[in-house]
């Protein structure tokens, strides 16, 4: 693997050098998007959930339905690092998922952070610095979407309604090859913890699957 600098060391690197390192890192990441492997056709559906918690309900529900479902959580690798992304691509090459579901962190792109950025120049710098560091995940999601599309398989990305992630340049490749579906999480049983009260929580799914 290329000896890319860690996030801790990057903060002290001059802007021009940092830009060059980012370009090299993107080339290194693109290498992971390999050509289709010549394996025997699968007889059962395989689903991979990325950015998942260790006990994420989506994977559990799919398994209960008899579907081969896998999850890639923070425990499996930090996707902000080259080594973490390499482990993800190795898993994808191994299981060849028919569907990849991703739900990258929405905090930096939330409406609250948009409001916080208006409070002061210092807060604006903080919020936008956090967003810049998170763009590596949007780029990865775009790679996953392209990878699935080339193999005539499906990709799905979930974000809360109002997330500004979808307005970034990095998100454009995903928007170009997918459709947006909006829904309320309460329709799928979302409730306040330890109560019977439903939470509306509007969300959106960008998907390549017409179904």
Short mmCIF file of C-alpha atoms in Angstrom, two decimals:
data_model
loop_
_atom_site.label_atom_id
_atom_site.label_comp_id
_atom_site.label_asym_id
_atom_site.label_seq_id
_atom_site.Cartn_x
_atom_site.Cartn_y
_atom_site.Cartn_z
CA UNK A 1 0.00 0.00 0.00
CA UNK A 2 1.15 3.56 -0.70
CA UNK A 3 2.68 5.31 2.38
CA UNK A 4 -0.03 7.96 2.69
CA UNK A 5 0.24 10.29 5.69
CA UNK A 6 -2.10 9.79 8.66
CA UNK A 7 -4.81 12.41 9.42
CA UNK A 8 -2.82 13.52 12.50
CA UNK A 9 0.29 14.31 10.47
CA UNK A 10 -1.62 15.90 7.58
CA UNK A 11 -2.65 18.90 9.68
CA UNK A 12 0.94 20.20 9.63
CA UNK A 13 1.44 19.71 5.86
CA UNK A 14 1.43 22.80 3.56
CA UNK A 15 -1.77 23.23 1.52
CA UNK A 16 -0.07 22.64 -1.86
CA UNK A 17 1.49 19.39 -0.65
CA UNK A 18 -1.76 18.30 0.99
CA UNK A 19 -3.58 18.79 -2.35
CA UNK A 20 -1.00 16.61 -4.08
CA UNK A 21 -1.30 13.92 -1.40
CA UNK A 22 -5.09 13.94 -1.76
CA UNK A 23 -4.72 13.40 -5.52
CA UNK A 24 -2.32 10.49 -4.96
CA UNK A 25 -4.70 8.99 -2.40
CA UNK A 26 -7.59 9.08 -4.86
CA UNK A 27 -5.48 7.28 -7.46
CA UNK A 28 -4.59 4.66 -4.83
CA UNK A 29 -8.27 4.23 -3.94
CA UNK A 30 -9.24 3.83 -7.60
CA UNK A 31 -6.84 0.90 -7.88
CA UNK A 32 -9.11 -1.00 -5.45
CA UNK A 33 -11.97 -0.82 -7.98
CA UNK A 34 -10.70 -3.84 -9.87
CA UNK A 35 -12.09 -5.60 -12.94
CA UNK A 36 -14.91 -8.12 -12.41
CA UNK A 37 -13.59 -11.42 -11.09
CA UNK A 38 -14.38 -14.62 -13.02
CA UNK A 39 -16.24 -16.57 -10.35
CA UNK A 40 -19.07 -19.04 -10.60
CA UNK A 41 -22.55 -17.42 -10.68
CA UNK A 42 -24.17 -17.08 -7.25
CA UNK A 43 -27.46 -18.85 -6.57
CA UNK A 44 -28.55 -16.68 -3.63
CA UNK A 45 -28.78 -12.93 -3.07
CA UNK A 46 -25.92 -11.32 -1.15
CA UNK A 47 -26.24 -7.93 0.59
CA UNK A 48 -23.51 -5.79 2.18
CA UNK A 49 -24.26 -3.01 4.66
CA UNK A 50 -21.47 -0.42 4.97
CA UNK A 51 -21.06 2.17 7.77
CA UNK A 52 -23.14 -0.13 9.93
CA UNK A 53 -23.25 -0.57 13.67
CA UNK A 54 -22.16 -3.92 15.07
CA UNK A 55 -25.82 -4.88 15.65
CA UNK A 56 -27.47 -2.95 12.83
CA UNK A 57 -31.13 -4.01 12.33
CA UNK A 58 -30.98 -4.04 8.52
CA UNK A 59 -28.49 -6.90 8.38
CA UNK A 60 -30.35 -8.82 11.09
CA UNK A 61 -33.70 -8.46 9.30
CA UNK A 62 -32.22 -9.67 6.02
CA UNK A 63 -30.68 -12.70 7.72
CA UNK A 64 -34.05 -13.56 9.25
CA UNK A 65 -35.44 -13.57 5.70
CA UNK A 66 -32.80 -16.08 4.67
CA UNK A 67 -30.68 -13.60 2.72
CA UNK A 68 -26.90 -13.72 2.97
CA UNK A 69 -26.20 -10.35 4.59
CA UNK A 70 -22.90 -8.92 5.75
CA UNK A 71 -22.02 -5.71 7.53
CA UNK A 72 -18.86 -3.61 7.56
CA UNK A 73 -18.65 -1.65 10.83
CA UNK A 74 -16.00 0.55 12.42
CA UNK A 75 -14.74 -2.61 14.12
CA UNK A 76 -13.90 -4.05 10.69
CA UNK A 77 -11.94 -1.01 9.57
CA UNK A 78 -11.80 2.80 9.61
CA UNK A 79 -12.97 3.86 6.15
CA UNK A 80 -11.24 7.22 6.57
CA UNK A 81 -7.93 5.36 6.19
CA UNK A 82 -6.42 3.55 3.18
CA UNK A 83 -6.08 0.32 5.17
CA UNK A 84 -9.75 0.38 6.18
CA UNK A 85 -10.89 0.95 2.61
CA UNK A 86 -8.61 -1.81 1.39
CA UNK A 87 -10.26 -4.25 3.81
CA UNK A 88 -13.68 -3.20 2.52
CA UNK A 89 -12.70 -3.78 -1.11
CA UNK A 90 -11.23 -7.15 -0.21
CA UNK A 91 -14.56 -8.14 1.39
CA UNK A 92 -16.50 -6.90 -1.65
CA UNK A 93 -14.26 -8.92 -3.97
CA UNK A 94 -14.81 -11.98 -1.80
CA UNK A 95 -18.62 -11.90 -1.42
CA UNK A 96 -19.62 -10.04 -4.63
CA UNK A 97 -22.71 -8.35 -3.14
CA UNK A 98 -25.82 -7.91 -5.27
CA UNK A 99 -26.78 -4.90 -3.16
CA UNK A 100 -24.59 -2.47 -1.20
CA UNK A 101 -26.32 -0.26 1.37
CA UNK A 102 -24.36 2.70 2.79
CA UNK A 103 -25.25 5.25 5.47
CA UNK A 104 -22.22 7.52 5.96
CA UNK A 105 -22.15 9.85 8.97
CA UNK A 106 -24.66 12.66 8.51
CA UNK A 107 -23.61 14.91 11.42
CA UNK A 108 -21.27 17.23 9.49
CA UNK A 109 -23.98 17.76 6.83
CA UNK A 110 -26.95 18.29 9.15
CA UNK A 111 -29.12 21.37 9.42
CA UNK A 112 -27.79 22.00 12.92
CA UNK A 113 -24.24 22.28 11.61
CA UNK A 114 -25.47 24.64 8.90
CA UNK A 115 -26.92 26.87 11.62
CA UNK A 116 -23.78 26.59 13.75
CA UNK A 117 -21.64 27.71 10.82
CA UNK A 118 -23.54 31.03 10.75
CA UNK A 119 -22.70 31.88 14.36
CA UNK A 120 -19.11 33.02 13.88
CA UNK A 121 -16.13 32.82 11.55
CA UNK A 122 -14.50 30.33 13.90
CA UNK A 123 -17.57 28.07 13.79
CA UNK A 124 -17.75 28.42 10.00
CA UNK A 125 -14.13 27.30 9.73
CA UNK A 126 -14.73 24.40 12.11
CA UNK A 127 -17.85 23.11 10.33
CA UNK A 128 -16.37 23.39 6.85
CA UNK A 129 -13.11 21.81 7.96
CA UNK A 130 -15.09 18.87 9.32
CA UNK A 131 -17.03 18.60 6.08
CA UNK A 132 -13.83 18.63 4.00
CA UNK A 133 -12.39 15.78 6.05
CA UNK A 134 -15.61 13.79 5.55
CA UNK A 135 -15.57 14.07 1.76
CA UNK A 136 -13.35 11.00 1.58
CA UNK A 137 -16.47 9.01 2.51
CA UNK A 138 -18.59 10.58 -0.24
CA UNK A 139 -15.85 9.74 -2.72
CA UNK A 140 -15.81 6.15 -1.48
CA UNK A 141 -19.60 5.90 -1.82
CA UNK A 142 -19.35 7.21 -5.39
CA UNK A 143 -16.76 4.52 -6.12
CA UNK A 144 -19.03 1.84 -4.66
CA UNK A 145 -21.95 3.11 -6.76
CA UNK A 146 -19.82 3.05 -9.93
CA UNK A 147 -18.50 -0.42 -9.05
CA UNK A 148 -22.02 -1.84 -8.63
CA UNK A 149 -23.34 -0.14 -11.74
CA UNK A 150 -20.58 -1.60 -13.92
CA UNK A 151 -21.51 -5.07 -12.67
CA UNK A 152 -25.26 -4.56 -13.16
CA UNK A 153 -25.82 -4.72 -9.41
CA UNK A 154 -27.36 -2.21 -7.02
CA UNK A 155 -26.27 0.57 -4.68
CA UNK A 156 -28.31 2.40 -2.04
CA UNK A 157 -27.33 5.43 0.11
CA UNK A 158 -29.36 6.72 3.06
CA UNK A 159 -29.24 10.24 4.53
CA UNK A 160 -31.66 12.27 6.64
CA UNK A 161 -33.79 14.71 4.67
CA UNK A 162 -32.02 18.09 4.72
CA UNK A 163 -28.49 16.68 4.62
CA UNK A 164 -26.26 19.00 2.58
CA UNK A 165 -24.07 16.06 1.54
CA UNK A 166 -26.18 15.66 -1.59
CA UNK A 167 -25.20 19.20 -2.70
CA UNK A 168 -21.46 18.50 -2.88
CA UNK A 169 -19.54 17.96 -6.11
CA UNK A 170 -18.42 14.58 -4.78
CA UNK A 171 -22.05 13.42 -4.62
CA UNK A 172 -22.83 14.21 -8.28
CA UNK A 173 -21.75 10.78 -9.65
CA UNK A 174 -24.21 9.13 -7.25
CA UNK A 175 -27.07 11.49 -8.15
CA UNK A 176 -26.47 10.89 -11.87
CA UNK A 177 -27.04 7.13 -11.70
CA UNK A 178 -29.64 6.81 -8.91
CA UNK A 179 -33.12 8.01 -7.94
CA UNK A 180 -34.20 9.61 -4.67
CA UNK A 181 -36.98 8.19 -2.52
CA UNK A 182 -38.21 10.07 0.57
CA UNK A 183 -39.95 8.44 3.52
CA UNK A 184 -40.68 8.79 7.24
CA UNK A 185 -38.82 6.48 9.62
CA UNK A 186 -41.93 6.10 11.78
CA UNK A 187 -43.49 4.10 8.93
CA UNK A 188 -40.86 1.46 9.67
CA UNK A 189 -41.34 1.41 13.44
CA UNK A 190 -38.95 4.12 14.68
CA UNK A 191 -39.88 5.09 18.26
CA UNK A 192 -38.46 7.06 21.15
CA UNK A 193 -36.27 4.71 23.21
CA UNK A 194 -38.20 2.79 25.88
CA UNK A 195 -41.55 4.33 24.83
CA UNK A 196 -44.40 3.59 22.43
CA UNK A 197 -44.18 7.05 20.83
CA UNK A 198 -43.24 7.12 17.15
CA UNK A 199 -40.62 9.50 15.71
CA UNK A 200 -41.33 10.92 12.26
CA UNK A 201 -37.68 11.55 11.22
CA UNK A 202 -37.83 12.15 7.48
CA UNK A 203 -35.16 10.37 5.47
CA UNK A 204 -34.10 9.84 1.86
CA UNK A 205 -32.71 6.89 -0.05
CA UNK A 206 -30.68 7.25 -3.22
CA UNK A 207 -31.00 3.96 -5.07
CA UNK A 208 -30.13 2.40 -8.43
CA UNK A 209 -32.93 -0.17 -8.06
CA UNK A 210 -36.34 0.69 -9.60
CA UNK A 211 -37.96 -1.80 -7.20
#
